[in-house]
Tab-separated table of C-alpha atoms and ligand atoms in Angstrom:
chain	number	residue	atom	x	y	z
A	1	UNK	CA	-101.029	190.254	-96.172
A	2	UNK	CA	-101.565	191.983	-92.964
A	3	UNK	CA	-98.629	190.341	-91.141
A	4	UNK	CA	-95.992	190.292	-94.048
A	5	UNK	CA	-92.624	191.942	-93.577
A	6	UNK	CA	-92.736	195.530	-94.534
A	7	UNK	CA	-89.690	195.942	-96.732
A	8	UNK	CA	-87.879	199.220	-98.302
A	9	UNK	CA	-84.750	198.797	-100.916
A	10	UNK	CA	-82.251	201.020	-101.403
A	11	UNK	CA	-80.331	201.255	-104.527
A	12	UNK	CA	-83.824	199.992	-105.922
A	13	UNK	CA	-82.965	200.952	-109.504
A	14	UNK	CA	-79.481	199.159	-109.510
A	15	UNK	CA	-78.374	195.696	-110.817
A	16	UNK	CA	-78.918	194.145	-107.411
A	17	UNK	CA	-81.521	196.660	-106.155
A	18	UNK	CA	-83.927	195.374	-109.142
A	19	UNK	CA	-83.521	191.581	-108.057
A	20	UNK	CA	-84.316	192.597	-104.870
A	21	UNK	CA	-87.419	194.339	-105.799
A	22	UNK	CA	-88.367	191.328	-108.079
A	23	UNK	CA	-87.564	188.778	-105.302
A	24	UNK	CA	-89.482	190.615	-102.606
A	25	UNK	CA	-92.638	191.238	-104.821
A	26	UNK	CA	-92.574	187.293	-105.501
A	27	UNK	CA	-92.344	186.548	-101.806
A	28	UNK	CA	-95.537	185.928	-100.216
A	29	UNK	CA	-94.565	186.706	-96.837
A	30	UNK	CA	-92.898	189.992	-97.733
A	31	UNK	CA	-94.108	193.431	-98.953
A	32	UNK	CA	-92.203	195.969	-100.902
A	33	UNK	CA	-93.358	199.495	-99.422
A	34	UNK	CA	-90.641	201.596	-100.671
A	35	UNK	CA	-87.820	201.834	-103.378
A	36	UNK	CA	-84.898	204.496	-103.126
A	37	UNK	CA	-82.507	205.539	-105.400
A	38	UNK	CA	-80.886	208.583	-107.114
A	39	UNK	CA	-81.677	207.564	-110.345
A	40	UNK	CA	-85.204	206.492	-112.085
A	41	UNK	CA	-86.728	208.889	-109.432
A	42	UNK	CA	-90.455	208.923	-109.684
A	43	UNK	CA	-90.741	205.704	-111.995
A	44	UNK	CA	-92.646	202.740	-110.569
A	45	UNK	CA	-90.077	200.139	-108.874
A	46	UNK	CA	-91.789	197.200	-110.424
A	47	UNK	CA	-91.497	198.968	-114.004
A	48	UNK	CA	-87.876	199.434	-113.674
A	49	UNK	CA	-87.122	196.271	-112.130
A	50	UNK	CA	-89.580	193.777	-114.132
A	51	UNK	CA	-91.443	195.929	-116.588
A	52	UNK	CA	-94.616	195.491	-114.576
A	53	UNK	CA	-95.833	198.066	-112.190
A	54	UNK	CA	-95.774	197.360	-108.420
A	55	UNK	CA	-97.374	200.661	-107.061
A	56	UNK	CA	-94.130	201.744	-105.534
A	57	UNK	CA	-92.500	204.707	-106.989
A	58	UNK	CA	-88.744	205.415	-106.280
A	59	UNK	CA	-88.086	208.214	-104.418
A	60	UNK	CA	-84.910	209.990	-103.516
A	61	UNK	CA	-84.785	210.835	-100.064
A	62	UNK	CA	-84.325	207.734	-97.597
A	63	UNK	CA	-85.004	209.313	-94.380
A	64	UNK	CA	-88.319	210.845	-95.811
A	65	UNK	CA	-89.406	207.211	-97.109
A	66	UNK	CA	-88.647	205.508	-93.561
A	67	UNK	CA	-90.441	208.205	-91.474
A	68	UNK	CA	-93.589	208.066	-93.714
A	69	UNK	CA	-93.807	204.609	-94.865
A	70	UNK	CA	-92.316	202.959	-92.054
A	71	UNK	CA	-90.808	199.626	-92.977
A	72	UNK	CA	-89.382	196.833	-90.978
A	73	UNK	CA	-86.697	196.285	-92.887
A	74	UNK	CA	-84.113	198.276	-95.081
A	75	UNK	CA	-82.309	196.354	-98.051
A	76	UNK	CA	-79.092	198.217	-98.889
A	77	UNK	CA	-77.378	197.719	-102.217
A	78	UNK	CA	-75.909	200.880	-103.170
A	79	UNK	CA	-72.241	201.696	-103.163
A	80	UNK	CA	-69.495	201.883	-100.484
A	81	UNK	CA	-69.559	205.676	-100.403
A	82	UNK	CA	-73.417	205.680	-99.353
A	83	UNK	CA	-73.728	202.455	-97.495
A	84	UNK	CA	-72.585	203.479	-94.027
A	85	UNK	CA	-74.887	206.721	-94.041
A	86	UNK	CA	-78.035	204.553	-95.254
A	87	UNK	CA	-77.438	202.279	-92.320
A	88	UNK	CA	-77.308	205.134	-89.839
A	89	UNK	CA	-80.678	206.475	-91.307
A	90	UNK	CA	-82.168	203.258	-90.786
A	91	UNK	CA	-81.119	202.709	-87.220
A	92	UNK	CA	-82.303	206.330	-86.844
A	93	UNK	CA	-86.109	205.449	-87.940
A	94	UNK	CA	-85.925	201.923	-85.819
A	95	UNK	CA	-85.551	200.069	-89.043
A	96	UNK	CA	-83.306	196.864	-89.420
A	97	UNK	CA	-80.860	197.017	-92.293
A	98	UNK	CA	-79.946	194.096	-94.602
A	99	UNK	CA	-76.650	195.336	-96.337
A	100	UNK	CA	-75.344	193.585	-99.355
A	101	UNK	CA	-73.105	196.803	-100.442
A	102	UNK	CA	-69.381	195.503	-99.939
A	103	UNK	CA	-66.334	197.974	-99.445
A	104	UNK	CA	-67.609	198.745	-95.649
A	105	UNK	CA	-64.212	199.070	-93.602
A	106	UNK	CA	-63.393	197.426	-90.025
A	107	UNK	CA	-64.317	201.127	-88.698
A	108	UNK	CA	-67.586	201.052	-90.328
A	109	UNK	CA	-68.276	197.852	-89.202
A	110	UNK	CA	-67.106	198.886	-85.734
A	111	UNK	CA	-69.415	201.837	-86.116
A	112	UNK	CA	-72.493	199.699	-87.080
A	113	UNK	CA	-71.988	197.400	-84.025
A	114	UNK	CA	-72.241	200.494	-81.924
A	115	UNK	CA	-75.418	201.715	-83.245
A	116	UNK	CA	-76.760	198.053	-83.103
A	117	UNK	CA	-76.187	198.075	-79.305
A	118	UNK	CA	-76.999	201.961	-79.001
A	119	UNK	CA	-80.407	201.084	-80.754
A	120	UNK	CA	-81.177	197.576	-79.856
A	121	UNK	CA	-82.227	197.334	-83.183
A	122	UNK	CA	-80.459	194.372	-85.228
A	123	UNK	CA	-78.807	194.036	-88.879
A	124	UNK	CA	-77.344	191.787	-91.006
A	125	UNK	CA	-74.518	192.772	-93.405
A	126	UNK	CA	-73.082	190.210	-95.932
A	127	UNK	CA	-70.487	190.672	-98.600
A	128	UNK	CA	-72.138	187.551	-100.294
A	129	UNK	CA	-75.255	186.257	-100.192
A	130	UNK	CA	-74.868	183.562	-102.563
A	131	UNK	CA	-75.110	179.738	-100.861
A	132	UNK	CA	-72.354	178.488	-102.948
A	133	UNK	CA	-70.254	181.435	-101.940
A	134	UNK	CA	-70.570	180.536	-98.005
A	135	UNK	CA	-69.827	177.127	-98.695
A	136	UNK	CA	-67.078	177.897	-100.776
A	137	UNK	CA	-65.491	179.948	-97.931
A	138	UNK	CA	-66.284	177.213	-95.527
A	139	UNK	CA	-64.128	174.511	-97.651
A	140	UNK	CA	-61.452	176.941	-97.923
A	141	UNK	CA	-61.273	177.565	-94.008
A	142	UNK	CA	-61.175	173.409	-94.003
A	143	UNK	CA	-58.572	173.219	-96.543
A	144	UNK	CA	-56.490	175.879	-94.565
A	145	UNK	CA	-55.914	173.598	-91.602
A	146	UNK	CA	-53.778	171.338	-93.708
A	147	UNK	CA	-52.521	173.196	-97.040
A	148	UNK	CA	-50.427	176.386	-95.907
A	149	UNK	CA	-49.851	177.992	-98.968
A	150	UNK	CA	-52.941	179.785	-100.548
A	151	UNK	CA	-53.805	182.505	-102.994
A	152	UNK	CA	-57.033	183.921	-104.079
A	153	UNK	CA	-58.230	185.152	-107.306
A	154	UNK	CA	-61.603	187.028	-107.925
A	155	UNK	CA	-63.296	188.225	-110.940
A	156	UNK	CA	-66.014	190.642	-111.238
A	157	UNK	CA	-67.784	192.675	-113.855
A	158	UNK	CA	-65.789	195.840	-115.052
A	159	UNK	CA	-68.112	198.077	-113.052
A	160	UNK	CA	-67.707	196.853	-109.464
A	161	UNK	CA	-66.210	199.796	-107.679
A	162	UNK	CA	-64.321	198.145	-104.797
A	163	UNK	CA	-60.956	196.084	-104.971
A	164	UNK	CA	-60.560	193.549	-103.734
A	165	UNK	CA	-64.218	191.879	-103.304
A	166	UNK	CA	-65.824	191.831	-99.957
A	167	UNK	CA	-65.912	188.121	-100.469
A	168	UNK	CA	-61.944	187.817	-100.888
A	169	UNK	CA	-61.300	189.663	-97.882
A	170	UNK	CA	-63.697	187.723	-95.759
A	171	UNK	CA	-62.295	184.524	-97.369
A	172	UNK	CA	-58.622	185.738	-96.517
A	173	UNK	CA	-59.838	186.560	-92.606
A	174	UNK	CA	-61.351	183.203	-92.418
A	175	UNK	CA	-58.229	181.321	-93.463
A	176	UNK	CA	-56.221	183.260	-91.161
A	177	UNK	CA	-58.459	182.422	-88.373
A	178	UNK	CA	-58.902	178.898	-89.446
A	179	UNK	CA	-54.757	178.577	-89.163
A	180	UNK	CA	-54.792	180.317	-85.686
A	181	UNK	CA	-57.170	178.095	-84.516
A	182	UNK	CA	-55.271	175.095	-85.698
A	183	UNK	CA	-52.373	176.044	-83.937
A	184	UNK	CA	-50.709	176.896	-87.410
A	185	UNK	CA	-48.227	179.998	-87.991
A	186	UNK	CA	-49.859	182.990	-89.974
A	187	UNK	CA	-49.734	182.372	-93.853
A	188	UNK	CA	-46.127	182.172	-94.602
A	189	UNK	CA	-45.601	185.295	-96.740
A	190	UNK	CA	-43.899	184.881	-100.431
A	191	UNK	CA	-40.261	185.267	-100.006
A	192	UNK	CA	-37.647	186.705	-102.548
A	193	UNK	CA	-40.497	187.769	-104.698
A	194	UNK	CA	-39.131	190.757	-107.035
A	195	UNK	CA	-41.951	192.407	-108.578
A	196	UNK	CA	-40.970	193.347	-112.237
A	197	UNK	CA	-44.303	195.219	-112.118
A	198	UNK	CA	-45.326	196.504	-108.782
A	199	UNK	CA	-48.735	194.490	-107.881
A	200	UNK	CA	-47.942	191.513	-110.191
A	201	UNK	CA	-47.995	189.271	-106.760
A	202	UNK	CA	-51.484	190.733	-106.113
A	203	UNK	CA	-52.344	192.738	-102.916
A	204	UNK	CA	-52.220	191.165	-99.537
A	205	UNK	CA	-55.064	190.538	-97.049
A	206	UNK	CA	-54.401	188.680	-93.637
A	207	UNK	CA	-51.180	187.654	-95.637
A	208	UNK	CA	-52.904	186.228	-98.185
A	209	UNK	CA	-52.127	187.330	-101.881
A	210	UNK	CA	-55.711	188.364	-103.646
A	211	UNK	CA	-55.555	188.857	-107.439
A	212	UNK	CA	-58.539	190.967	-108.553
A	213	UNK	CA	-59.688	190.491	-112.607
A	214	UNK	CA	-62.254	193.361	-113.693
A	215	UNK	CA	-63.806	192.483	-116.952
A	216	UNK	CA	-67.077	192.745	-118.759
A	217	UNK	CA	-68.900	189.416	-119.508
A	218	UNK	CA	-67.961	188.161	-115.630
A	219	UNK	CA	-70.926	188.628	-112.995
A	220	UNK	CA	-68.922	187.566	-109.533
A	221	UNK	CA	-66.330	184.409	-109.310
A	222	UNK	CA	-63.535	183.267	-106.983
A	223	UNK	CA	-61.205	180.692	-106.967
A	224	UNK	CA	-58.924	179.620	-103.853
A	225	UNK	CA	-55.974	178.046	-104.817
A	226	UNK	CA	-54.092	175.742	-102.215
A	227	UNK	CA	-50.660	174.476	-103.188
A	228	UNK	CA	-48.731	171.565	-101.497
A	229	UNK	CA	-45.864	169.652	-102.938
A	230	UNK	CA	-47.129	167.739	-106.022
A	231	UNK	CA	-50.596	169.117	-105.737
A	232	UNK	CA	-52.829	171.768	-106.300
A	233	UNK	CA	-56.320	172.143	-104.700
A	234	UNK	CA	-58.719	174.685	-106.326
A	235	UNK	CA	-61.986	175.595	-104.676
A	236	UNK	CA	-63.959	177.852	-107.011
A	237	UNK	CA	-67.557	179.598	-107.238
A	238	UNK	CA	-68.812	181.369	-109.833
A	239	UNK	CA	-72.241	183.681	-110.081
A	240	UNK	CA	-73.631	183.743	-113.239
A	241	UNK	CA	-76.798	185.255	-112.359
A	242	UNK	CA	-77.902	187.969	-109.863
A	243	UNK	CA	-80.653	185.472	-108.745
A	244	UNK	CA	-78.423	183.275	-106.752
A	245	UNK	CA	-78.082	186.151	-104.362
A	246	UNK	CA	-81.765	186.213	-103.643
A	247	UNK	CA	-82.617	183.510	-101.408
A	248	UNK	CA	-79.793	184.739	-98.908
A	249	UNK	CA	-81.106	188.225	-99.207
A	250	UNK	CA	-84.829	187.066	-98.201
A	251	UNK	CA	-83.425	184.712	-95.448
A	252	UNK	CA	-81.550	187.828	-93.905
A	253	UNK	CA	-84.909	189.977	-94.162
A	254	UNK	CA	-86.637	187.284	-92.442
A	255	UNK	CA	-84.243	186.406	-89.677
A	256	UNK	CA	-83.522	189.956	-88.762
A	257	UNK	CA	-86.642	190.461	-87.622
A	258	UNK	CA	-86.507	190.488	-83.869
A	259	UNK	CA	-82.943	190.054	-83.684
A	260	UNK	CA	-80.808	192.672	-81.553
A	261	UNK	CA	-77.451	191.996	-82.375
A	262	UNK	CA	-75.287	192.475	-85.733
A	263	UNK	CA	-74.851	189.374	-88.239
A	264	UNK	CA	-71.651	189.535	-90.189
A	265	UNK	CA	-71.941	186.879	-93.121
A	266	UNK	CA	-74.649	184.929	-94.631
A	267	UNK	CA	-73.246	181.903	-92.663
A	268	UNK	CA	-74.408	183.204	-89.249
A	269	UNK	CA	-77.729	182.549	-90.110
A	270	UNK	CA	-77.909	179.317	-91.835
A	271	UNK	CA	-78.905	176.575	-89.593
B	1	NAD	P1	-74.994	199.123	-109.142
B	1	NAD	O1	-74.255	200.392	-109.422
B	1	NAD	O2	-76.044	198.586	-110.281
B	1	NAD	O3	-76.464	199.702	-108.392
B	1	NAD	C1	-76.454	200.789	-107.190
B	1	NAD	C2	-77.362	201.641	-106.960
B	1	NAD	O4	-77.244	202.186	-106.092
B	1	NAD	C3	-77.619	202.494	-108.359
B	1	NAD	O5	-79.235	202.566	-108.888
B	1	NAD	C4	-77.331	204.023	-107.697
B	1	NAD	O6	-78.172	204.910	-108.272
B	1	NAD	C5	-77.889	203.659	-106.067
B	1	NAD	N1	-77.381	204.455	-105.234
B	1	NAD	C6	-76.119	204.757	-105.115
B	1	NAD	N2	-76.002	205.648	-104.071
B	1	NAD	C7	-77.124	206.006	-103.373
B	1	NAD	C8	-77.576	206.397	-102.335
B	1	NAD	N3	-76.802	207.548	-101.685
B	1	NAD	N4	-78.822	206.647	-102.120
B	1	NAD	C9	-79.941	205.616	-102.834
B	1	NAD	N5	-79.119	204.824	-104.042
B	1	NAD	C10	-77.812	205.113	-104.165
B	1	NAD	O7	-74.414	198.087	-108.195
B	1	NAD	P2	-74.873	196.752	-108.091
B	1	NAD	O8	-74.105	195.692	-108.951
B	1	NAD	O9	-76.189	196.640	-107.842
B	1	NAD	O10	-74.079	196.606	-106.750
B	1	NAD	C11	-74.366	197.208	-105.547
B	1	NAD	C12	-73.582	196.926	-104.159
B	1	NAD	O11	-73.790	195.354	-104.129
B	1	NAD	C13	-71.976	196.836	-104.720
B	1	NAD	O12	-71.401	197.414	-103.360
B	1	NAD	C14	-71.820	195.402	-104.836
B	1	NAD	O13	-70.361	195.112	-104.516
B	1	NAD	C15	-72.802	194.684	-103.842
B	1	NAD	N6	-72.913	193.216	-104.271
B	1	NAD	C16	-73.257	192.494	-103.151
B	1	NAD	C17	-73.645	191.244	-103.130
B	1	NAD	C18	-73.693	190.382	-102.199
B	1	NAD	O14	-74.067	189.321	-102.154
B	1	NAD	N7	-73.781	191.074	-100.944
B	1	NAD	C19	-73.698	190.863	-104.755
B	1	NAD	C20	-73.652	191.399	-105.674
B	1	NAD	C21	-73.073	192.648	-105.316
């Protein structure tokens, strides 16, 4: 279709990238025009993703793909060490990045915000594109106003490179924000914790303890546990199949077009 949104995928041979290739190919208003990865180079992206060719071969040089193929949107699901450079390359070619790669630091996000201002090209960065995960965070924010004691357990497959997960860090930040907005003191620090083994009480982000589990068999899961006298509230989300992220990714592709700002989090794209 001539007015379809032209999309390139970076990390096209990865677990998430292959899902994105499939989802974009199936969407009638989007067209896959480029695929980039460091592995499976030269192979057809559709063949790699779904065993069915799409006529788009995986290439290794992102800048070359962007300058010759001129997509409107670059979807990045690579790795923390690569994402910032890929985003910079996208802006250099006037291409709007939609980034699912996690592990970007606050400094990285500030840098992206600067590039957005300098280029006037919009961007979406979301550590979790699953609608259920967004709702989990919203419910946690709601509960944080009433139940001060909270811990997060996040569980992912064993090949995840970053810990804690981007979703856990975002949830902790939102809990802290909700408490501040409600005029409550910061999350109380656990007192008198003597760790017989260092790290036993987890890491701490925005004062919220986070426990990261990595095991084969898991995809992406998170439980936010609130405790109060005589009660525990548990808010849990499980991604059991990477397809759950695709409606959010497709929404971001459609909505980033024409934007001139940086959107952080899928929740900021929902009506
Ligand atoms: P993966 O290892 O299966 O795939 C990553 C792919 O990126 C690999 O094929 C690798 O070769 C490629 N790659 C690495 N560096 C590259 C570069 N510089 N240029 C081109 N390709 C490069 O990982 P995955 O499970 O697909 O996860 C990818 C990222 O997405 C991770 O950061 C993960 O945490 C994140 N993730 C985000 C969400 C979300 O909803 N936002 C959901 C799941 C995973």
